[in-house]
Amino acid sequence: MINIKDLKKEYVEEETTTRALRSVTFSIEKGEFVSIMGPSGSGKSTLLHILSFLDRPTSGSYTFLGKSIDDMDDRELAHVRNKDMGFVFQSFNLLSRLTVYDNVEIPLLYSDIPPSNRQERIEEAVRSVGLAEKLHTEAGKLSGGQKQRVAIARALVTDPNIIFADEPTGNLDSQSGLQVMEVLDTLHKKGRTIVLVTHETQTAEFANRIIRIKDGLVESDKVVTNRQFTQHLK
């Protein structure tokens, strides 16, 4: 699904050049659950922005679903991002006065999915994160963990090929964070491809694979053999 090779990203300000990514190479297959870890300033956020078409690399190659981003203009990138990618953010990004239903509907308003199919999609997405009874509740009345699950439902509603989750437990207590990660784990078991960015080891270990970034380079890329979700079930 994703193949990047010798990816580099530099930011130039006046006479100062900052090398956020120096030479990053890896692939992500359909159906994988991958965590990208690294300390603040390691380049993991820059990498996520490039993977999710929010930024372009300075050099190197990136192919998504077999097509190079060099062959796509900004309009095409935006179309693919809206159609094939779902996003979950640390800060939820919900509209507090809108209901769960209305928040989850938002990506559909910018898609080519006909209105007649939207209700079924929304209800299924909300049901899949365990919040069917909150469908018509205002988002502002939900707990932090529930808000993040609504954000996951919103990411799912367009049936994307991949979900990018950026520090999804960063604003949650440990119990709410566990519930959110269990939702992502369940989605992965149903075949979803998930790329998670986090600095928390416990959160990262829900994935099947952890890529560690340091100083703009891949420090390690390992399969997880002792996953957190399995530990919590014991």
JSON list of N, CA and C in Angstrom, two decimals, residues 137-190:
[
{"chain": "A", "resi": 137, "resn": "THR", "atom": "N", "xyz": [-26.53, 12.34, 20.54]},
{"chain": "A", "resi": 137, "resn": "THR", "atom": "CA", "xyz": [-26.03, 13.14, 21.65]},
{"chain": "A", "resi": 137, "resn": "THR", "atom": "C", "xyz": [-25.05, 14.18, 21.15]},
{"chain": "A", "resi": 138, "resn": "GLU", "atom": "N", "xyz": [-25.10, 15.39, 21.70]},
{"chain": "A", "resi": 138, "resn": "GLU", "atom": "CA", "xyz": [-24.13, 16.41, 21.31]},
{"chain": "A", "resi": 138, "resn": "GLU", "atom": "C", "xyz": [-22.72, 15.98, 21.72]},
{"chain": "A", "resi": 139, "resn": "ALA", "atom": "N", "xyz": [-21.77, 16.21, 20.84]},
{"chain": "A", "resi": 139, "resn": "ALA", "atom": "CA", "xyz": [-20.40, 15.78, 21.09]},
{"chain": "A", "resi": 139, "resn": "ALA", "atom": "C", "xyz": [-19.82, 16.39, 22.36]},
{"chain": "A", "resi": 140, "resn": "GLY", "atom": "N", "xyz": [-20.22, 17.62, 22.67]},
{"chain": "A", "resi": 140, "resn": "GLY", "atom": "CA", "xyz": [-19.70, 18.30, 23.85]},
{"chain": "A", "resi": 140, "resn": "GLY", "atom": "C", "xyz": [-20.10, 17.66, 25.16]},
{"chain": "A", "resi": 141, "resn": "LYS", "atom": "N", "xyz": [-21.08, 16.78, 25.13]},
{"chain": "A", "resi": 141, "resn": "LYS", "atom": "CA", "xyz": [-21.56, 16.12, 26.35]},
{"chain": "A", "resi": 141, "resn": "LYS", "atom": "C", "xyz": [-20.90, 14.75, 26.56]},
{"chain": "A", "resi": 142, "resn": "LEU", "atom": "N", "xyz": [-19.96, 14.38, 25.70]},
{"chain": "A", "resi": 142, "resn": "LEU", "atom": "CA", "xyz": [-19.30, 13.08, 25.80]},
{"chain": "A", "resi": 142, "resn": "LEU", "atom": "C", "xyz": [-18.03, 13.17, 26.62]},
{"chain": "A", "resi": 143, "resn": "SER", "atom": "N", "xyz": [-17.58, 12.04, 27.13]},
{"chain": "A", "resi": 143, "resn": "SER", "atom": "CA", "xyz": [-16.28, 11.97, 27.80]},
{"chain": "A", "resi": 143, "resn": "SER", "atom": "C", "xyz": [-15.17, 12.02, 26.76]},
{"chain": "A", "resi": 144, "resn": "GLY", "atom": "N", "xyz": [-13.94, 12.21, 27.22]},
{"chain": "A", "resi": 144, "resn": "GLY", "atom": "CA", "xyz": [-12.81, 12.27, 26.29]},
{"chain": "A", "resi": 144, "resn": "GLY", "atom": "C", "xyz": [-12.67, 11.00, 25.48]},
{"chain": "A", "resi": 145, "resn": "GLY", "atom": "N", "xyz": [-12.79, 9.86, 26.13]},
{"chain": "A", "resi": 145, "resn": "GLY", "atom": "CA", "xyz": [-12.67, 8.59, 25.43]},
{"chain": "A", "resi": 145, "resn": "GLY", "atom": "C", "xyz": [-13.77, 8.40, 24.40]},
{"chain": "A", "resi": 146, "resn": "GLN", "atom": "N", "xyz": [-14.99, 8.81, 24.75]},
{"chain": "A", "resi": 146, "resn": "GLN", "atom": "CA", "xyz": [-16.09, 8.71, 23.80]},
{"chain": "A", "resi": 146, "resn": "GLN", "atom": "C", "xyz": [-15.87, 9.64, 22.61]},
{"chain": "A", "resi": 147, "resn": "LYS", "atom": "N", "xyz": [-15.36, 10.83, 22.86]},
{"chain": "A", "resi": 147, "resn": "LYS", "atom": "CA", "xyz": [-15.08, 11.76, 21.76]},
{"chain": "A", "resi": 147, "resn": "LYS", "atom": "C", "xyz": [-14.06, 11.17, 20.79]},
{"chain": "A", "resi": 148, "resn": "GLN", "atom": "N", "xyz": [-13.05, 10.50, 21.33]},
{"chain": "A", "resi": 148, "resn": "GLN", "atom": "CA", "xyz": [-12.05, 9.92, 20.43]},
{"chain": "A", "resi": 148, "resn": "GLN", "atom": "C", "xyz": [-12.63, 8.75, 19.63]},
{"chain": "A", "resi": 149, "resn": "ARG", "atom": "N", "xyz": [-13.54, 8.02, 20.24]},
{"chain": "A", "resi": 149, "resn": "ARG", "atom": "CA", "xyz": [-14.20, 6.94, 19.49]},
{"chain": "A", "resi": 149, "resn": "ARG", "atom": "C", "xyz": [-15.10, 7.51, 18.38]},
{"chain": "A", "resi": 150, "resn": "VAL", "atom": "N", "xyz": [-15.73, 8.66, 18.65]},
{"chain": "A", "resi": 150, "resn": "VAL", "atom": "CA", "xyz": [-16.49, 9.34, 17.59]},
{"chain": "A", "resi": 150, "resn": "VAL", "atom": "C", "xyz": [-15.54, 9.76, 16.47]},
{"chain": "A", "resi": 151, "resn": "ALA", "atom": "N", "xyz": [-14.37, 10.25, 16.83]},
{"chain": "A", "resi": 151, "resn": "ALA", "atom": "CA", "xyz": [-13.38, 10.64, 15.82]},
{"chain": "A", "resi": 151, "resn": "ALA", "atom": "C", "xyz": [-12.96, 9.44, 14.98]},
{"chain": "A", "resi": 152, "resn": "ILE", "atom": "N", "xyz": [-12.86, 8.26, 15.59]},
{"chain": "A", "resi": 152, "resn": "ILE", "atom": "CA", "xyz": [-12.53, 7.05, 14.84]},
{"chain": "A", "resi": 152, "resn": "ILE", "atom": "C", "xyz": [-13.68, 6.70, 13.89]},
{"chain": "A", "resi": 153, "resn": "ALA", "atom": "N", "xyz": [-14.91, 6.83, 14.38]},
{"chain": "A", "resi": 153, "resn": "ALA", "atom": "CA", "xyz": [-16.07, 6.57, 13.51]},
{"chain": "A", "resi": 153, "resn": "ALA", "atom": "C", "xyz": [-16.07, 7.52, 12.31]},
{"chain": "A", "resi": 154, "resn": "ARG", "atom": "N", "xyz": [-15.74, 8.78, 12.56]},
{"chain": "A", "resi": 154, "resn": "ARG", "atom": "CA", "xyz": [-15.67, 9.77, 11.48]},
{"chain": "A", "resi": 154, "resn": "ARG", "atom": "C", "xyz": [-14.59, 9.38, 10.47]},
{"chain": "A", "resi": 155, "resn": "ALA", "atom": "N", "xyz": [-13.48, 8.84, 10.96]},
{"chain": "A", "resi": 155, "resn": "ALA", "atom": "CA", "xyz": [-12.41, 8.39, 10.06]},
{"chain": "A", "resi": 155, "resn": "ALA", "atom": "C", "xyz": [-12.84, 7.19, 9.24]},
{"chain": "A", "resi": 156, "resn": "LEU", "atom": "N", "xyz": [-13.74, 6.38, 9.77]},
{"chain": "A", "resi": 156, "resn": "LEU", "atom": "CA", "xyz": [-14.17, 5.14, 9.11]},
{"chain": "A", "resi": 156, "resn": "LEU", "atom": "C", "xyz": [-15.26, 5.35, 8.07]},
{"chain": "A", "resi": 157, "resn": "VAL", "atom": "N", "xyz": [-16.03, 6.42, 8.20]},
{"chain": "A", "resi": 157, "resn": "VAL", "atom": "CA", "xyz": [-17.30, 6.51, 7.50]},
{"chain": "A", "resi": 157, "resn": "VAL", "atom": "C", "xyz": [-17.16, 6.53, 5.97]},
{"chain": "A", "resi": 158, "resn": "THR", "atom": "N", "xyz": [-16.04, 6.95, 5.46]},
{"chain": "A", "resi": 158, "resn": "THR", "atom": "CA", "xyz": [-15.84, 6.94, 4.00]},
{"chain": "A", "resi": 158, "resn": "THR", "atom": "C", "xyz": [-15.24, 5.62, 3.51]},
{"chain": "A", "resi": 159, "resn": "ASP", "atom": "N", "xyz": [-15.07, 4.66, 4.43]},
{"chain": "A", "resi": 159, "resn": "ASP", "atom": "CA", "xyz": [-14.48, 3.37, 4.12]},
{"chain": "A", "resi": 159, "resn": "ASP", "atom": "C", "xyz": [-13.09, 3.53, 3.49]},
{"chain": "A", "resi": 160, "resn": "PRO", "atom": "N", "xyz": [-12.17, 4.20, 4.20]},
{"chain": "A", "resi": 160, "resn": "PRO", "atom": "CA", "xyz": [-10.84, 4.47, 3.63]},
{"chain": "A", "resi": 160, "resn": "PRO", "atom": "C", "xyz": [-9.97, 3.24, 3.56]},
{"chain": "A", "resi": 161, "resn": "ASN", "atom": "N", "xyz": [-8.94, 3.29, 2.74]},
{"chain": "A", "resi": 161, "resn": "ASN", "atom": "CA", "xyz": [-7.98, 2.19, 2.65]},
{"chain": "A", "resi": 161, "resn": "ASN", "atom": "C", "xyz": [-7.04, 2.17, 3.84]},
{"chain": "A", "resi": 162, "resn": "ILE", "atom": "N", "xyz": [-6.84, 3.32, 4.48]},
{"chain": "A", "resi": 162, "resn": "ILE", "atom": "CA", "xyz": [-5.88, 3.40, 5.57]},
{"chain": "A", "resi": 162, "resn": "ILE", "atom": "C", "xyz": [-6.35, 4.45, 6.59]},
{"chain": "A", "resi": 163, "resn": "ILE", "atom": "N", "xyz": [-6.07, 4.20, 7.86]},
{"chain": "A", "resi": 163, "resn": "ILE", "atom": "CA", "xyz": [-6.37, 5.15, 8.93]},
{"chain": "A", "resi": 163, "resn": "ILE", "atom": "C", "xyz": [-5.05, 5.62, 9.54]},
{"chain": "A", "resi": 164, "resn": "PHE", "atom": "N", "xyz": [-4.86, 6.93, 9.58]},
{"chain": "A", "resi": 164, "resn": "PHE", "atom": "CA", "xyz": [-3.71, 7.53, 10.26]},
{"chain": "A", "resi": 164, "resn": "PHE", "atom": "C", "xyz": [-4.18, 8.06, 11.62]},
{"chain": "A", "resi": 165, "resn": "ALA", "atom": "N", "xyz": [-3.54, 7.60, 12.69]},
{"chain": "A", "resi": 165, "resn": "ALA", "atom": "CA", "xyz": [-3.89, 8.04, 14.03]},
{"chain": "A", "resi": 165, "resn": "ALA", "atom": "C", "xyz": [-2.69, 8.74, 14.65]},
{"chain": "A", "resi": 166, "resn": "ASP", "atom": "N", "xyz": [-2.84, 10.03, 14.94]},
{"chain": "A", "resi": 166, "resn": "ASP", "atom": "CA", "xyz": [-1.74, 10.86, 15.44]},
{"chain": "A", "resi": 166, "resn": "ASP", "atom": "C", "xyz": [-1.92, 11.08, 16.94]},
{"chain": "A", "resi": 167, "resn": "GLU", "atom": "N", "xyz": [-1.13, 10.36, 17.75]},
{"chain": "A", "resi": 167, "resn": "GLU", "atom": "CA", "xyz": [-1.20, 10.46, 19.21]},
{"chain": "A", "resi": 167, "resn": "GLU", "atom": "C", "xyz": [-2.65, 10.36, 19.70]},
{"chain": "A", "resi": 168, "resn": "PRO", "atom": "N", "xyz": [-3.40, 9.31, 19.32]},
{"chain": "A", "resi": 168, "resn": "PRO", "atom": "CA", "xyz": [-4.84, 9.27, 19.62]},
{"chain": "A", "resi": 168, "resn": "PRO", "atom": "C", "xyz": [-5.17, 9.14, 21.10]},
{"chain": "A", "resi": 169, "resn": "THR", "atom": "N", "xyz": [-4.20, 8.74, 21.94]},
{"chain": "A", "resi": 169, "resn": "THR", "atom": "CA", "xyz": [-4.46, 8.61, 23.38]},
{"chain": "A", "resi": 169, "resn": "THR", "atom": "C", "xyz": [-3.81, 9.73, 24.18]},
{"chain": "A", "resi": 170, "resn": "GLY", "atom": "N", "xyz": [-3.23, 10.71, 23.50]},
{"chain": "A", "resi": 170, "resn": "GLY", "atom": "CA", "xyz": [-2.45, 11.74, 24.17]},
{"chain": "A", "resi": 170, "resn": "GLY", "atom": "C", "xyz": [-3.22, 12.59, 25.15]},
{"chain": "A", "resi": 171, "resn": "ASN", "atom": "N", "xyz": [-4.53, 12.78, 24.92]},
{"chain": "A", "resi": 171, "resn": "ASN", "atom": "CA", "xyz": [-5.34, 13.61, 25.81]},
{"chain": "A", "resi": 171, "resn": "ASN", "atom": "C", "xyz": [-6.26, 12.80, 26.71]},
{"chain": "A", "resi": 172, "resn": "LEU", "atom": "N", "xyz": [-5.98, 11.49, 26.84]},
{"chain": "A", "resi": 172, "resn": "LEU", "atom": "CA", "xyz": [-6.89, 10.61, 27.57]},
{"chain": "A", "resi": 172, "resn": "LEU", "atom": "C", "xyz": [-6.23, 10.01, 28.80]},
{"chain": "A", "resi": 173, "resn": "ASP", "atom": "N", "xyz": [-7.06, 9.66, 29.80]},
{"chain": "A", "resi": 173, "resn": "ASP", "atom": "CA", "xyz": [-6.53, 8.90, 30.93]},
{"chain": "A", "resi": 173, "resn": "ASP", "atom": "C", "xyz": [-6.27, 7.47, 30.47]},
{"chain": "A", "resi": 174, "resn": "SER", "atom": "N", "xyz": [-5.61, 6.69, 31.31]},
{"chain": "A", "resi": 174, "resn": "SER", "atom": "CA", "xyz": [-5.15, 5.37, 30.89]},
{"chain": "A", "resi": 174, "resn": "SER", "atom": "C", "xyz": [-6.30, 4.44, 30.50]},
{"chain": "A", "resi": 175, "resn": "GLN", "atom": "N", "xyz": [-7.41, 4.47, 31.25]},
{"chain": "A", "resi": 175, "resn": "GLN", "atom": "CA", "xyz": [-8.54, 3.60, 30.94]},
{"chain": "A", "resi": 175, "resn": "GLN", "atom": "C", "xyz": [-9.21, 3.97, 29.63]},
{"chain": "A", "resi": 176, "resn": "SER", "atom": "N", "xyz": [-9.42, 5.28, 29.41]},
{"chain": "A", "resi": 176, "resn": "SER", "atom": "CA", "xyz": [-10.02, 5.73, 28.16]},
{"chain": "A", "resi": 176, "resn": "SER", "atom": "C", "xyz": [-9.09, 5.44, 26.99]},
{"chain": "A", "resi": 177, "resn": "GLY", "atom": "N", "xyz": [-7.79, 5.62, 27.22]},
{"chain": "A", "resi": 177, "resn": "GLY", "atom": "CA", "xyz": [-6.81, 5.32, 26.17]},
{"chain": "A", "resi": 177, "resn": "GLY", "atom": "C", "xyz": [-6.84, 3.85, 25.79]},
{"chain": "A", "resi": 178, "resn": "LEU", "atom": "N", "xyz": [-6.98, 2.98, 26.79]},
{"chain": "A", "resi": 178, "resn": "LEU", "atom": "CA", "xyz": [-7.06, 1.54, 26.53]},
{"chain": "A", "resi": 178, "resn": "LEU", "atom": "C", "xyz": [-8.28, 1.22, 25.68]},
{"chain": "A", "resi": 179, "resn": "GLN", "atom": "N", "xyz": [-9.42, 1.83, 26.00]},
{"chain": "A", "resi": 179, "resn": "GLN", "atom": "CA", "xyz": [-10.64, 1.58, 25.24]},
{"chain": "A", "resi": 179, "resn": "GLN", "atom": "C", "xyz": [-10.49, 2.01, 23.78]},
{"chain": "A", "resi": 180, "resn": "VAL", "atom": "N", "xyz": [-9.84, 3.16, 23.57]},
{"chain": "A", "resi": 180, "resn": "VAL", "atom": "CA", "xyz": [-9.61, 3.63, 22.20]},
{"chain": "A", "resi": 180, "resn": "VAL", "atom": "C", "xyz": [-8.70, 2.67, 21.44]},
{"chain": "A", "resi": 181, "resn": "MET", "atom": "N", "xyz": [-7.64, 2.20, 22.10]},
{"chain": "A", "resi": 181, "resn": "MET", "atom": "CA", "xyz": [-6.72, 1.28, 21.44]},
{"chain": "A", "resi": 181, "resn": "MET", "atom": "C", "xyz": [-7.38, -0.07, 21.16]},
{"chain": "A", "resi": 182, "resn": "GLU", "atom": "N", "xyz": [-8.29, -0.49, 22.03]},
{"chain": "A", "resi": 182, "resn": "GLU", "atom": "CA", "xyz": [-9.01, -1.73, 21.77]},
{"chain": "A", "resi": 182, "resn": "GLU", "atom": "C", "xyz": [-9.90, -1.60, 20.54]},
{"chain": "A", "resi": 183, "resn": "VAL", "atom": "N", "xyz": [-10.49, -0.40, 20.34]},
{"chain": "A", "resi": 183, "resn": "VAL", "atom": "CA", "xyz": [-11.28, -0.16, 19.13]},
{"chain": "A", "resi": 183, "resn": "VAL", "atom": "C", "xyz": [-10.41, -0.26, 17.90]},
{"chain": "A", "resi": 184, "resn": "LEU", "atom": "N", "xyz": [-9.23, 0.38, 17.93]},
{"chain": "A", "resi": 184, "resn": "LEU", "atom": "CA", "xyz": [-8.32, 0.32, 16.78]},
{"chain": "A", "resi": 184, "resn": "LEU", "atom": "C", "xyz": [-7.86, -1.11, 16.54]},
{"chain": "A", "resi": 185, "resn": "ASP", "atom": "N", "xyz": [-7.61, -1.86, 17.61]},
{"chain": "A", "resi": 185, "resn": "ASP", "atom": "CA", "xyz": [-7.19, -3.25, 17.47]},
{"chain": "A", "resi": 185, "resn": "ASP", "atom": "C", "xyz": [-8.29, -4.08, 16.80]},
{"chain": "A", "resi": 186, "resn": "THR", "atom": "N", "xyz": [-9.53, -3.85, 17.19]},
{"chain": "A", "resi": 186, "resn": "THR", "atom": "CA", "xyz": [-10.65, -4.58, 16.58]},
{"chain": "A", "resi": 186, "resn": "THR", "atom": "C", "xyz": [-10.78, -4.24, 15.10]},
{"chain": "A", "resi": 187, "resn": "LEU", "atom": "N", "xyz": [-10.62, -2.97, 14.76]},
{"chain": "A", "resi": 187, "resn": "LEU", "atom": "CA", "xyz": [-10.68, -2.56, 13.35]},
{"chain": "A", "resi": 187, "resn": "LEU", "atom": "C", "xyz": [-9.58, -3.22, 12.55]},
{"chain": "A", "resi": 188, "resn": "HIS", "atom": "N", "xyz": [-8.39, -3.31, 13.14]},
{"chain": "A", "resi": 188, "resn": "HIS", "atom": "CA", "xyz": [-7.28, -3.98, 12.46]},
{"chain": "A", "resi": 188, "resn": "HIS", "atom": "C", "xyz": [-7.61, -5.44, 12.22]},
{"chain": "A", "resi": 189, "resn": "LYS", "atom": "N", "xyz": [-8.20, -6.10, 13.21]},
{"chain": "A", "resi": 189, "resn": "LYS", "atom": "CA", "xyz": [-8.54, -7.52, 13.05]},
{"chain": "A", "resi": 189, "resn": "LYS", "atom": "C", "xyz": [-9.58, -7.73, 11.96]},
{"chain": "A", "resi": 190, "resn": "LYS", "atom": "N", "xyz": [-10.34, -6.69, 11.65]},
{"chain": "A", "resi": 190, "resn": "LYS", "atom": "CA", "xyz": [-11.32, -6.77, 10.57]},
{"chain": "A", "resi": 190, "resn": "LYS", "atom": "C", "xyz": [-10.71, -6.41, 9.22]}
]
